[in-house]
Amino acid sequence: MIHVKRAFVIGYPIKHSRSPLIHGHWLERHGIAGSYEPIEVAPDDLPAFLDRIRSGEFVGGNVTVPHKEAAWELVDFRDLETDGLKAFNTLSQQPTADGIAVYGQNTDLYGFLANLDQQAPGWDEGLENAIVLGAGGAARAVAAGLALRVNGQVRILNRTRDRGEALAADIVPRRALGGSLEDFAALAPDTQLVVNTTTVGMHGTRFDDLRLDLLPKTALVTDIVYVPLVTPLLADAKALGLRTVDGLGMLLHQAVPGFEAWFGVRPEVTPELRALVEATL
Ligand code: ATR
């Protein structure tokens, strides 16, 4: 009998996940006898679900809304580099003397950086200051990733100023500035990178009065929203002649470390994979 390695993506609900398409493509491409299944898990059932990794039924999987924070609480071992994010999206088996334990990590931080590395090589050379729009869960990973690459400040600007300030103090103390969206114009002239981590852009929504025209002409603007692929923010940036990177690549790259942990092969983010997922947007 062939031993099929089973992985999952759990959420509540789980219908719209594109992860099965991504991992299914890699399984096929590498000829691996494995599966990657979307499973709906209600919040109360999460602790028991993790036992199915400990029992060996699953090699691991992805965790999406609303389970990321609870997964961080529940794992047996935490990835040191992303522990501070207090939210995990990737679980895998950790063999121990007593049996199989659950290891958790957050690969959104990696996915965000790897996307820029692939789509805009050299983006961080001489990078001084970056603006992060938003202060939610996604902003935590992006701000922590940027803290590894900027020489100056990570400027976290949020609709609700308090949340921006709290995130800045928590995630990148001494290297971050928290503020409100109204601070954008004053900070734009010496900012080389802008990242939208808010839900603004979905369904064609846009920021009011965001003065992209005050950014240096060499600035890069990126969005983690990928439906639509070209958000109004990216369209405005393009119209001004600024460089842009869309958010689809972050989704693809965040999947890489999980696949490697579960199936033992480090997969690649290729134009073919991108086209496959893009066709579903
Ligand atoms: P996630 O975990 O996906 O980042 P979240 O924690 O709900 O989601 O955070 C959503 C982010 O989008 C927040 O920064 C939110 O701003 P507030 O903290 O002020 O709520 C931001 N956001 C949502 N709708 C917005 C809008 N219309 N304009 C500006 N920011 C918005």
PDB file of C-alpha atoms and ligand atoms in Angstrom:
ATOM      1  CA  MET A   1       0.000   0.000   0.000  1.00  0.00           C
ATOM      2  CA  ILE A   2       1.251   3.476  -0.840  1.00  0.00           C
ATOM      3  CA  HIS A   3       1.416   5.705   2.203  1.00  0.00           C
ATOM      4  CA  VAL A   4      -0.298   8.958   1.230  1.00  0.00           C
ATOM      5  CA  LYS A   5       0.840  11.983   3.183  1.00  0.00           C
ATOM      6  CA  ARG A   6      -2.195  14.042   4.031  1.00  0.00           C
ATOM      7  CA  ALA A   7      -2.122  17.806   4.588  1.00  0.00           C
ATOM      8  CA  PHE A   8      -5.006  20.223   5.180  1.00  0.00           C
ATOM      9  CA  VAL A   9      -6.167  23.787   5.247  1.00  0.00           C
ATOM     10  CA  ILE A  10      -8.565  24.501   8.076  1.00  0.00           C
ATOM     11  CA  GLY A  11     -10.786  27.531   8.500  1.00  0.00           C
ATOM     12  CA  TYR A  12     -14.343  28.491   9.364  1.00  0.00           C
ATOM     13  CA  PRO A  13     -15.634  28.806   6.693  1.00  0.00           C
ATOM     14  CA  ILE A  14     -13.082  27.374   4.254  1.00  0.00           C
ATOM     15  CA  LYS A  15     -14.813  27.502   0.852  1.00  0.00           C
ATOM     16  CA  HIS A  16     -12.831  30.278  -0.783  1.00  0.00           C
ATOM     17  CA  SER A  17      -9.299  29.085  -0.095  1.00  0.00           C
ATOM     18  CA  ARG A  18      -7.019  28.906  -3.117  1.00  0.00           C
ATOM     19  CA  SER A  19      -4.434  26.889  -1.199  1.00  0.00           C
ATOM     20  CA  PRO A  20      -5.722  23.487  -2.437  1.00  0.00           C
ATOM     21  CA  LEU A  21      -5.054  24.641  -5.995  1.00  0.00           C
ATOM     22  CA  ILE A  22      -1.500  25.716  -5.148  1.00  0.00           C
ATOM     23  CA  HIS A  23      -0.510  22.587  -3.209  1.00  0.00           C
ATOM     24  CA  GLY A  24      -2.389  20.323  -5.632  1.00  0.00           C
ATOM     25  CA  HIS A  25      -0.296  21.771  -8.471  1.00  0.00           C
ATOM     26  CA  TRP A  26       2.964  21.131  -6.618  1.00  0.00           C
ATOM     27  CA  LEU A  27       1.956  17.583  -5.614  1.00  0.00           C
ATOM     28  CA  GLU A  28       1.247  16.779  -9.245  1.00  0.00           C
ATOM     29  CA  ARG A  29       4.352  18.566 -10.528  1.00  0.00           C
ATOM     30  CA  HIS A  30       6.613  16.601  -8.156  1.00  0.00           C
ATOM     31  CA  GLY A  31       4.740  13.301  -8.498  1.00  0.00           C
ATOM     32  CA  ILE A  32       4.174  13.052  -4.755  1.00  0.00           C
ATOM     33  CA  ALA A  33       1.641  10.623  -3.312  1.00  0.00           C
ATOM     34  CA  GLY A  34      -0.013  13.175  -1.085  1.00  0.00           C
ATOM     35  CA  SER A  35      -3.178  15.133  -0.562  1.00  0.00           C
ATOM     36  CA  TYR A  36      -4.130  18.623   0.579  1.00  0.00           C
ATOM     37  CA  GLU A  37      -7.709  18.891   1.762  1.00  0.00           C
ATOM     38  CA  PRO A  38      -9.861  21.871   2.776  1.00  0.00           C
ATOM     39  CA  ILE A  39     -11.588  21.041   6.070  1.00  0.00           C
ATOM     40  CA  GLU A  40     -14.073  23.204   7.903  1.00  0.00           C
ATOM     41  CA  VAL A  41     -13.274  23.239  11.611  1.00  0.00           C
ATOM     42  CA  ALA A  42     -15.386  25.171  14.111  1.00  0.00           C
ATOM     43  CA  PRO A  43     -13.396  27.113  16.746  1.00  0.00           C
ATOM     44  CA  ASP A  44     -14.385  24.752  19.566  1.00  0.00           C
ATOM     45  CA  ASP A  45     -13.082  21.780  17.612  1.00  0.00           C
ATOM     46  CA  LEU A  46      -9.596  23.174  16.972  1.00  0.00           C
ATOM     47  CA  PRO A  47      -7.809  21.597  19.993  1.00  0.00           C
ATOM     48  CA  ALA A  48      -9.112  18.129  19.062  1.00  0.00           C
ATOM     49  CA  PHE A  49      -8.180  18.685  15.425  1.00  0.00           C
ATOM     50  CA  LEU A  50      -4.540  19.240  16.355  1.00  0.00           C
ATOM     51  CA  ASP A  51      -4.524  15.744  17.890  1.00  0.00           C
ATOM     52  CA  ARG A  52      -4.940  14.411  14.359  1.00  0.00           C
ATOM     53  CA  ILE A  53      -1.402  15.678  13.630  1.00  0.00           C
ATOM     54  CA  ARG A  54      -0.096  14.108  16.860  1.00  0.00           C
ATOM     55  CA  SER A  55      -1.701  10.789  15.928  1.00  0.00           C
ATOM     56  CA  GLY A  56      -0.001  10.837  12.520  1.00  0.00           C
ATOM     57  CA  GLU A  57      -3.204  11.095  10.498  1.00  0.00           C
ATOM     58  CA  PHE A  58      -2.019  14.396   8.980  1.00  0.00           C
ATOM     59  CA  VAL A  59       1.548  15.569   8.294  1.00  0.00           C
ATOM     60  CA  GLY A  60       0.345  19.109   8.918  1.00  0.00           C
ATOM     61  CA  GLY A  61      -1.406  21.896   7.128  1.00  0.00           C
ATOM     62  CA  ASN A  62      -2.443  25.510   6.893  1.00  0.00           C
ATOM     63  CA  VAL A  63      -4.559  27.457   9.305  1.00  0.00           C
ATOM     64  CA  THR A  64      -6.653  30.368   8.183  1.00  0.00           C
ATOM     65  CA  VAL A  65      -9.262  32.741   9.595  1.00  0.00           C
ATOM     66  CA  PRO A  66     -10.379  32.592  12.418  1.00  0.00           C
ATOM     67  CA  HIS A  67      -7.899  30.049  13.810  1.00  0.00           C
ATOM     68  CA  LYS A  68      -4.446  31.653  13.449  1.00  0.00           C
ATOM     69  CA  GLU A  69      -4.206  33.103  16.968  1.00  0.00           C
ATOM     70  CA  ALA A  70      -5.637  29.980  18.617  1.00  0.00           C
ATOM     71  CA  ALA A  71      -3.187  27.819  16.667  1.00  0.00           C
ATOM     72  CA  TRP A  72      -0.323  29.884  18.068  1.00  0.00           C
ATOM     73  CA  GLU A  73      -1.680  29.193  21.580  1.00  0.00           C
ATOM     74  CA  LEU A  74      -2.191  25.471  21.032  1.00  0.00           C
ATOM     75  CA  VAL A  75       0.994  24.222  19.339  1.00  0.00           C
ATOM     76  CA  ASP A  76       3.654  22.271  21.264  1.00  0.00           C
ATOM     77  CA  PHE A  77       6.635  24.014  19.642  1.00  0.00           C
ATOM     78  CA  ARG A  78       6.842  27.519  18.178  1.00  0.00           C
ATOM     79  CA  ASP A  79       9.069  28.826  15.410  1.00  0.00           C
ATOM     80  CA  LEU A  80      11.327  31.333  17.180  1.00  0.00           C
ATOM     81  CA  GLU A  81      11.519  33.798  14.305  1.00  0.00           C
ATOM     82  CA  THR A  82       7.755  34.275  14.046  1.00  0.00           C
ATOM     83  CA  ASP A  83       6.679  33.568  17.635  1.00  0.00           C
ATOM     84  CA  GLY A  84       6.235  37.319  18.243  1.00  0.00           C
ATOM     85  CA  LEU A  85       3.467  37.504  15.639  1.00  0.00           C
ATOM     86  CA  LYS A  86       1.228  35.519  18.011  1.00  0.00           C
ATOM     87  CA  ALA A  87      -0.545  33.971  15.009  1.00  0.00           C
ATOM     88  CA  PHE A  88       0.469  30.841  13.071  1.00  0.00           C
ATOM     89  CA  ASN A  89      -0.719  29.817   9.627  1.00  0.00           C
ATOM     90  CA  THR A  90       1.370  26.655   9.164  1.00  0.00           C
ATOM     91  CA  LEU A  91       1.479  23.506  11.311  1.00  0.00           C
ATOM     92  CA  SER A  92       3.696  20.470  10.888  1.00  0.00           C
ATOM     93  CA  GLN A  93       4.840  17.345  12.692  1.00  0.00           C
ATOM     94  CA  GLN A  94       7.732  17.574  15.128  1.00  0.00           C
ATOM     95  CA  PRO A  95       9.068  14.149  16.119  1.00  0.00           C
ATOM     96  CA  THR A  96      10.023  13.911  19.799  1.00  0.00           C
ATOM     97  CA  ALA A  97      11.105  11.123  22.153  1.00  0.00           C
ATOM     98  CA  ASP A  98       7.487  10.867  23.295  1.00  0.00           C
ATOM     99  CA  GLY A  99       5.921  10.775  19.858  1.00  0.00           C
ATOM    100  CA  ILE A 100       4.754  13.355  17.358  1.00  0.00           C
ATOM    101  CA  ALA A 101       4.279  16.940  18.528  1.00  0.00           C
ATOM    102  CA  VAL A 102       2.823  19.921  16.655  1.00  0.00           C
ATOM    103  CA  TYR A 103       5.187  22.630  15.379  1.00  0.00           C
ATOM    104  CA  GLY A 104       3.787  26.004  14.375  1.00  0.00           C
ATOM    105  CA  GLN A 105       5.142  28.851  12.282  1.00  0.00           C
ATOM    106  CA  ASN A 106       3.939  31.949  10.464  1.00  0.00           C
ATOM    107  CA  THR A 107       4.949  31.933   6.798  1.00  0.00           C
ATOM    108  CA  ASP A 108       3.186  35.183   5.863  1.00  0.00           C
ATOM    109  CA  LEU A 109       6.285  37.134   6.856  1.00  0.00           C
ATOM    110  CA  TYR A 110       8.436  34.967   4.582  1.00  0.00           C
ATOM    111  CA  GLY A 111       5.830  35.131   1.799  1.00  0.00           C
ATOM    112  CA  PHE A 112       5.698  38.897   1.884  1.00  0.00           C
ATOM    113  CA  LEU A 113       9.484  39.293   1.626  1.00  0.00           C
ATOM    114  CA  ALA A 114       9.932  36.509  -0.947  1.00  0.00           C
ATOM    115  CA  ASN A 115       7.324  38.077  -3.222  1.00  0.00           C
ATOM    116  CA  LEU A 116       9.172  41.394  -3.276  1.00  0.00           C
ATOM    117  CA  ASP A 117      12.508  39.595  -3.703  1.00  0.00           C
ATOM    118  CA  GLN A 118      11.127  37.814  -6.771  1.00  0.00           C
ATOM    119  CA  GLN A 119       9.066  40.613  -8.339  1.00  0.00           C
ATOM    120  CA  ALA A 120      11.284  43.584  -7.498  1.00  0.00           C
ATOM    121  CA  PRO A 121      14.857  42.306  -7.021  1.00  0.00           C
ATOM    122  CA  GLY A 122      17.002  44.793  -5.116  1.00  0.00           C
ATOM    123  CA  TRP A 123      13.924  46.468  -3.581  1.00  0.00           C
ATOM    124  CA  ASP A 124      15.607  46.675  -0.173  1.00  0.00           C
ATOM    125  CA  GLU A 125      18.980  48.035  -1.300  1.00  0.00           C
ATOM    126  CA  GLY A 126      19.425  51.342   0.475  1.00  0.00           C
ATOM    127  CA  LEU A 127      15.837  51.171   1.712  1.00  0.00           C
ATOM    128  CA  GLU A 128      15.364  53.728   4.458  1.00  0.00           C
ATOM    129  CA  ASN A 129      11.703  54.099   5.432  1.00  0.00           C
ATOM    130  CA  ALA A 130       8.562  52.116   4.679  1.00  0.00           C
ATOM    131  CA  ILE A 131       4.894  52.849   5.319  1.00  0.00           C
ATOM    132  CA  VAL A 132       2.546  50.033   6.310  1.00  0.00           C
ATOM    133  CA  LEU A 133      -1.125  50.913   5.857  1.00  0.00           C
ATOM    134  CA  GLY A 134      -3.184  49.051   8.473  1.00  0.00           C
ATOM    135  CA  ALA A 135      -2.540  47.480  11.869  1.00  0.00           C
ATOM    136  CA  GLY A 136      -4.404  44.154  11.799  1.00  0.00           C
ATOM    137  CA  GLY A 137      -3.097  40.600  11.681  1.00  0.00           C
ATOM    138  CA  ALA A 138      -1.620  40.938   8.206  1.00  0.00           C
ATOM    139  CA  ALA A 139       0.134  44.171   9.174  1.00  0.00           C
ATOM    140  CA  ARG A 140       1.916  42.374  12.041  1.00  0.00           C
ATOM    141  CA  ALA A 141       3.638  39.962   9.656  1.00  0.00           C
ATOM    142  CA  VAL A 142       4.456  42.647   7.086  1.00  0.00           C
ATOM    143  CA  ALA A 143       5.834  45.099   9.674  1.00  0.00           C
ATOM    144  CA  ALA A 144       7.975  42.404  11.295  1.00  0.00           C
ATOM    145  CA  GLY A 145       9.298  41.400   7.867  1.00  0.00           C
ATOM    146  CA  LEU A 146      10.105  44.982   6.938  1.00  0.00           C
ATOM    147  CA  ALA A 147      11.925  45.492  10.230  1.00  0.00           C
ATOM    148  CA  LEU A 148      14.452  42.918   8.976  1.00  0.00           C
ATOM    149  CA  ARG A 149      15.102  44.882   5.771  1.00  0.00           C
ATOM    150  CA  VAL A 150      14.702  48.631   6.295  1.00  0.00           C
ATOM    151  CA  ASN A 151      17.530  50.787   7.551  1.00  0.00           C
ATOM    152  CA  GLY A 152      15.246  53.476   8.906  1.00  0.00           C
ATOM    153  CA  GLN A 153      11.669  53.373  10.134  1.00  0.00           C
ATOM    154  CA  VAL A 154       8.663  51.121   9.674  1.00  0.00           C
ATOM    155  CA  ARG A 155       5.796  53.617   9.740  1.00  0.00           C
ATOM    156  CA  ILE A 156       2.527  51.941  10.673  1.00  0.00           C
ATOM    157  CA  LEU A 157      -0.397  54.160   9.699  1.00  0.00           C
ATOM    158  CA  ASN A 158      -3.884  53.039  10.587  1.00  0.00           C
ATOM    159  CA  ARG A 159      -7.418  54.401  10.330  1.00  0.00           C
ATOM    160  CA  THR A 160      -7.555  54.060  14.118  1.00  0.00           C
ATOM    161  CA  ARG A 161      -4.384  55.753  15.349  1.00  0.00           C
ATOM    162  CA  ASP A 162      -4.247  53.876  18.679  1.00  0.00           C
ATOM    163  CA  ARG A 163      -4.025  50.521  16.944  1.00  0.00           C
ATOM    164  CA  GLY A 164      -1.216  51.786  14.719  1.00  0.00           C
ATOM    165  CA  GLU A 165       0.726  53.019  17.717  1.00  0.00           C
ATOM    166  CA  ALA A 166       0.142  49.815  19.665  1.00  0.00           C
ATOM    167  CA  LEU A 167       1.373  47.646  16.820  1.00  0.00           C
ATOM    168  CA  ALA A 168       4.447  49.801  16.297  1.00  0.00           C
ATOM    169  CA  ALA A 169       5.390  49.515  19.967  1.00  0.00           C
ATOM    170  CA  ASP A 170       4.715  45.794  20.069  1.00  0.00           C
ATOM    171  CA  ILE A 171       6.258  44.498  16.882  1.00  0.00           C
ATOM    172  CA  VAL A 172       9.186  46.792  16.095  1.00  0.00           C
ATOM    173  CA  PRO A 173      10.020  48.798  19.191  1.00  0.00           C
ATOM    174  CA  ARG A 174      12.512  51.619  18.532  1.00  0.00           C
ATOM    175  CA  ARG A 175      12.366  51.043  14.768  1.00  0.00           C
ATOM    176  CA  ALA A 176       8.726  51.840  14.190  1.00  0.00           C
ATOM    177  CA  LEU A 177       6.466  54.846  14.215  1.00  0.00           C
ATOM    178  CA  GLY A 178       2.722  54.455  14.727  1.00  0.00           C
ATOM    179  CA  GLY A 179       0.251  56.960  13.383  1.00  0.00           C
ATOM    180  CA  SER A 180      -2.916  57.582  11.448  1.00  0.00           C
ATOM    181  CA  LEU A 181      -3.613  57.659   7.718  1.00  0.00           C
ATOM    182  CA  GLU A 182      -3.645  61.452   7.973  1.00  0.00           C
ATOM    183  CA  ASP A 183       0.116  61.351   8.623  1.00  0.00           C
ATOM    184  CA  PHE A 184       0.760  59.898   5.162  1.00  0.00           C
ATOM    185  CA  ALA A 185       1.346  63.195   3.364  1.00  0.00           C
ATOM    186  CA  ALA A 186       3.923  64.397   5.895  1.00  0.00           C
ATOM    187  CA  LEU A 187       5.864  61.103   5.820  1.00  0.00           C
ATOM    188  CA  ALA A 188       5.603  60.333   2.085  1.00  0.00           C
ATOM    189  CA  PRO A 189       8.542  62.421   0.787  1.00  0.00           C
ATOM    190  CA  ASP A 190      11.168  60.250   2.514  1.00  0.00           C
ATOM    191  CA  THR A 191       9.358  56.917   2.207  1.00  0.00           C
ATOM    192  CA  GLN A 192      10.594  54.442  -0.415  1.00  0.00           C
ATOM    193  CA  LEU A 193       8.030  51.669   0.043  1.00  0.00           C
ATOM    194  CA  VAL A 194       4.278  51.601   0.749  1.00  0.00           C
ATOM    195  CA  VAL A 195       2.433  48.387   1.646  1.00  0.00           C
ATOM    196  CA  ASN A 196      -1.334  48.146   1.972  1.00  0.00           C
ATOM    197  CA  THR A 197      -2.361  45.498   4.509  1.00  0.00           C
ATOM    198  CA  THR A 198      -5.929  46.725   5.035  1.00  0.00           C
ATOM    199  CA  THR A 199      -9.009  45.372   3.330  1.00  0.00           C
ATOM    200  CA  VAL A 200      -9.271  48.599   1.341  1.00  0.00           C
ATOM    201  CA  GLY A 201      -9.024  47.688  -2.337  1.00  0.00           C
ATOM    202  CA  MET A 202     -11.325  44.689  -2.162  1.00  0.00           C
ATOM    203  CA  HIS A 203     -14.481  45.265  -4.197  1.00  0.00           C
ATOM    204  CA  GLY A 204     -12.820  48.291  -5.804  1.00  0.00           C
ATOM    205  CA  THR A 205     -12.814  50.364  -2.602  1.00  0.00           C
ATOM    206  CA  ARG A 206     -10.129  53.015  -2.301  1.00  0.00           C
ATOM    207  CA  PHE A 207      -8.421  55.276   0.237  1.00  0.00           C
ATOM    208  CA  ASP A 208      -9.594  58.879   0.254  1.00  0.00           C
ATOM    209  CA  ASP A 209      -6.895  61.457  -0.297  1.00  0.00           C
ATOM    210  CA  LEU A 210      -3.832  59.244  -0.010  1.00  0.00           C
ATOM    211  CA  ARG A 211      -1.163  61.533  -1.484  1.00  0.00           C
ATOM    212  CA  LEU A 212       0.858  59.021  -3.481  1.00  0.00           C
ATOM    213  CA  ASP A 213       2.064  61.951  -5.599  1.00  0.00           C
ATOM    214  CA  LEU A 214       4.216  63.091  -2.640  1.00  0.00           C
ATOM    215  CA  LEU A 215       6.282  59.868  -2.686  1.00  0.00           C
ATOM    216  CA  PRO A 216       9.705  59.882  -4.365  1.00  0.00           C
ATOM    217  CA  LYS A 217       9.391  58.914  -8.060  1.00  0.00           C
ATOM    218  CA  THR A 218      11.441  55.774  -7.350  1.00  0.00           C
ATOM    219  CA  ALA A 219       9.083  54.515  -4.622  1.00  0.00           C
ATOM    220  CA  LEU A 220       7.565  51.040  -4.759  1.00  0.00           C
ATOM    221  CA  VAL A 221       3.898  50.454  -3.892  1.00  0.00           C
ATOM    222  CA  THR A 222       2.592  46.995  -3.057  1.00  0.00           C
ATOM    223  CA  ASP A 223      -0.703  45.574  -1.874  1.00  0.00           C
ATOM    224  CA  ILE A 224      -1.494  42.335  -0.135  1.00  0.00           C
ATOM    225  CA  VAL A 225      -5.046  42.431  -1.483  1.00  0.00           C
ATOM    226  CA  TYR A 226      -5.049  40.353  -4.689  1.00  0.00           C
ATOM    227  CA  VAL A 227      -8.732  40.445  -5.643  1.00  0.00           C
ATOM    228  CA  PRO A 228      -8.728  42.477  -7.781  1.00  0.00           C
ATOM    229  CA  LEU A 229      -5.130  41.916  -8.833  1.00  0.00           C
ATOM    230  CA  VAL A 230      -4.711  45.583  -9.669  1.00  0.00           C
ATOM    231  CA  THR A 231      -6.315  47.390  -6.750  1.00  0.00           C
ATOM    232  CA  PRO A 232      -7.252  51.065  -7.080  1.00  0.00           C
ATOM    233  CA  LEU A 233      -4.145  51.826  -4.975  1.00  0.00           C
ATOM    234  CA  LEU A 234      -1.872  50.009  -7.441  1.00  0.00           C
ATOM    235  CA  ALA A 235      -3.649  51.584 -10.408  1.00  0.00           C
ATOM    236  CA  ASP A 236      -3.144  55.062  -8.932  1.00  0.00           C
ATOM    237  CA  ALA A 237       0.533  54.311  -8.248  1.00  0.00           C
ATOM    238  CA  LYS A 238       1.048  53.047 -11.799  1.00  0.00           C
ATOM    239  CA  ALA A 239      -0.627  56.137 -13.227  1.00  0.00           C
ATOM    240  CA  LEU A 240       1.937  58.226 -11.331  1.00  0.00           C
ATOM    241  CA  GLY A 241       4.776  56.167 -12.812  1.00  0.00           C
ATOM    242  CA  LEU A 242       5.650  54.446  -9.527  1.00  0.00           C
ATOM    243  CA  ARG A 243       6.786  50.806  -9.399  1.00  0.00           C
ATOM    244  CA  THR A 244       4.158  48.338  -8.182  1.00  0.00           C
ATOM    245  CA  VAL A 245       3.996  44.705  -7.051  1.00  0.00           C
ATOM    246  CA  ASP A 246       0.632  42.960  -6.655  1.00  0.00           C
ATOM    247  CA  GLY A 247      -0.361  40.727  -3.750  1.00  0.00           C
ATOM    248  CA  LEU A 248      -0.832  37.393  -5.490  1.00  0.00           C
ATOM    249  CA  GLY A 249       2.824  36.444  -5.118  1.00  0.00           C
ATOM    250  CA  MET A 250       2.622  36.681  -1.323  1.00  0.00           C
ATOM    251  CA  LEU A 251      -0.122  34.042  -1.328  1.00  0.00           C
ATOM    252  CA  LEU A 252       2.000  31.769  -3.514  1.00  0.00           C
ATOM    253  CA  HIS A 253       5.264  32.233  -1.611  1.00  0.00           C
ATOM    254  CA  GLN A 254       3.741  31.791   1.860  1.00  0.00           C
ATOM    255  CA  ALA A 255       2.803  28.274   0.762  1.00  0.00           C
ATOM    256  CA  VAL A 256       6.414  27.220   0.062  1.00  0.00           C
ATOM    257  CA  PRO A 257       7.718  26.478   3.606  1.00  0.00           C
ATOM    258  CA  GLY A 258       4.626  24.428   4.479  1.00  0.00           C
ATOM    259  CA  PHE A 259       4.850  22.235   1.402  1.00  0.00           C
ATOM    260  CA  GLU A 260       8.526  21.628   2.094  1.00  0.00           C
ATOM    261  CA  ALA A 261       7.840  20.716   5.736  1.00  0.00           C
ATOM    262  CA  TRP A 262       5.058  18.257   4.865  1.00  0.00           C
ATOM    263  CA  PHE A 263       6.299  16.663   1.657  1.00  0.00           C
ATOM    264  CA  GLY A 264      10.086  17.098   1.813  1.00  0.00           C
ATOM    265  CA  VAL A 265      10.500  19.025  -1.446  1.00  0.00           C
ATOM    266  CA  ARG A 266      10.969  22.781  -1.682  1.00  0.00           C
ATOM    267  CA  PRO A 267       8.586  23.860  -4.464  1.00  0.00           C
ATOM    268  CA  GLU A 268       8.990  26.852  -6.754  1.00  0.00           C
ATOM    269  CA  VAL A 269       6.723  29.760  -7.496  1.00  0.00           C
ATOM    270  CA  THR A 270       6.673  29.679 -11.298  1.00  0.00           C
ATOM    271  CA  PRO A 271       4.839  31.766 -13.900  1.00  0.00           C
ATOM    272  CA  GLU A 272       2.803  28.619 -14.607  1.00  0.00           C
ATOM    273  CA  LEU A 273       1.556  28.422 -11.004  1.00  0.00           C
ATOM    274  CA  ARG A 274       0.832  32.120 -10.987  1.00  0.00           C
ATOM    275  CA  ALA A 275      -1.228  31.854 -14.180  1.00  0.00           C
ATOM    276  CA  LEU A 276      -3.150  28.901 -12.748  1.00  0.00           C
ATOM    277  CA  VAL A 277      -4.196  30.836  -9.658  1.00  0.00           C
ATOM    278  CA  GLU A 278      -4.697  34.100 -11.539  1.00  0.00           C
ATOM    279  CA  ALA A 279      -7.275  32.383 -13.734  1.00  0.00           C
ATOM    280  CA  THR A 280      -9.462  31.847 -10.641  1.00  0.00           C
ATOM    281  CA  LEU A 281      -9.497  35.486  -9.507  1.00  0.00           C
TER     282      LEU A 281
HETATM  283  P1  ATR B   1      -6.343  41.335   9.015  1.00  0.00           P
HETATM  284  O1  ATR B   1      -6.111  40.378  10.122  1.00  0.00           O
HETATM  285  O2  ATR B   1      -6.715  40.676   7.701  1.00  0.00           O
HETATM  286  O3  ATR B   1      -5.237  42.317   8.824  1.00  0.00           O
HETATM  287  P2  ATR B   1      -8.076  43.028  10.621  1.00  0.00           P
HETATM  288  O4  ATR B   1      -7.355  42.651  11.837  1.00  0.00           O
HETATM  289  O5  ATR B   1      -9.566  43.058  10.647  1.00  0.00           O
HETATM  290  O6  ATR B   1      -7.711  42.110   9.384  1.00  0.00           O
HETATM  291  O7  ATR B   1      -7.524  44.450  10.152  1.00  0.00           O
HETATM  292  C1  ATR B   1      -8.104  45.155   9.115  1.00  0.00           C
HETATM  293  C2  ATR B   1      -7.312  46.425   8.863  1.00  0.00           C
HETATM  294  O8  ATR B   1      -7.920  47.150   7.799  1.00  0.00           O
HETATM  295  C3  ATR B   1      -7.273  47.364  10.058  1.00  0.00           C
HETATM  296  O9  ATR B   1      -6.042  48.031  10.055  1.00  0.00           O
HETATM  297  C4  ATR B   1      -8.429  48.308   9.733  1.00  0.00           C
HETATM  298  O10 ATR B   1      -8.349  49.568  10.367  1.00  0.00           O
HETATM  299  P3  ATR B   1      -8.925  49.766  11.877  1.00  0.00           P
HETATM  300  O11 ATR B   1      -7.908  49.201  12.808  1.00  0.00           O
HETATM  301  O12 ATR B   1      -9.059  51.242  12.017  1.00  0.00           O
HETATM  302  O13 ATR B   1     -10.237  49.048  11.920  1.00  0.00           O
HETATM  303  C5  ATR B   1      -8.253  48.451   8.253  1.00  0.00           C
HETATM  304  N1  ATR B   1      -9.442  48.912   7.544  1.00  0.00           N
HETATM  305  C6  ATR B   1     -10.580  48.226   7.305  1.00  0.00           C
HETATM  306  N2  ATR B   1     -11.448  48.968   6.598  1.00  0.00           N
HETATM  307  C7  ATR B   1     -10.846  50.184   6.386  1.00  0.00           C
HETATM  308  C8  ATR B   1     -11.228  51.376   5.700  1.00  0.00           C
HETATM  309  N3  ATR B   1     -12.408  51.495   5.087  1.00  0.00           N
HETATM  310  N4  ATR B   1     -10.336  52.398   5.663  1.00  0.00           N
HETATM  311  C9  ATR B   1      -9.136  52.287   6.263  1.00  0.00           C
HETATM  312  N5  ATR B   1      -8.723  51.183   6.915  1.00  0.00           N
HETATM  313  C10 ATR B   1      -9.565  50.143   6.983  1.00  0.00           C
END
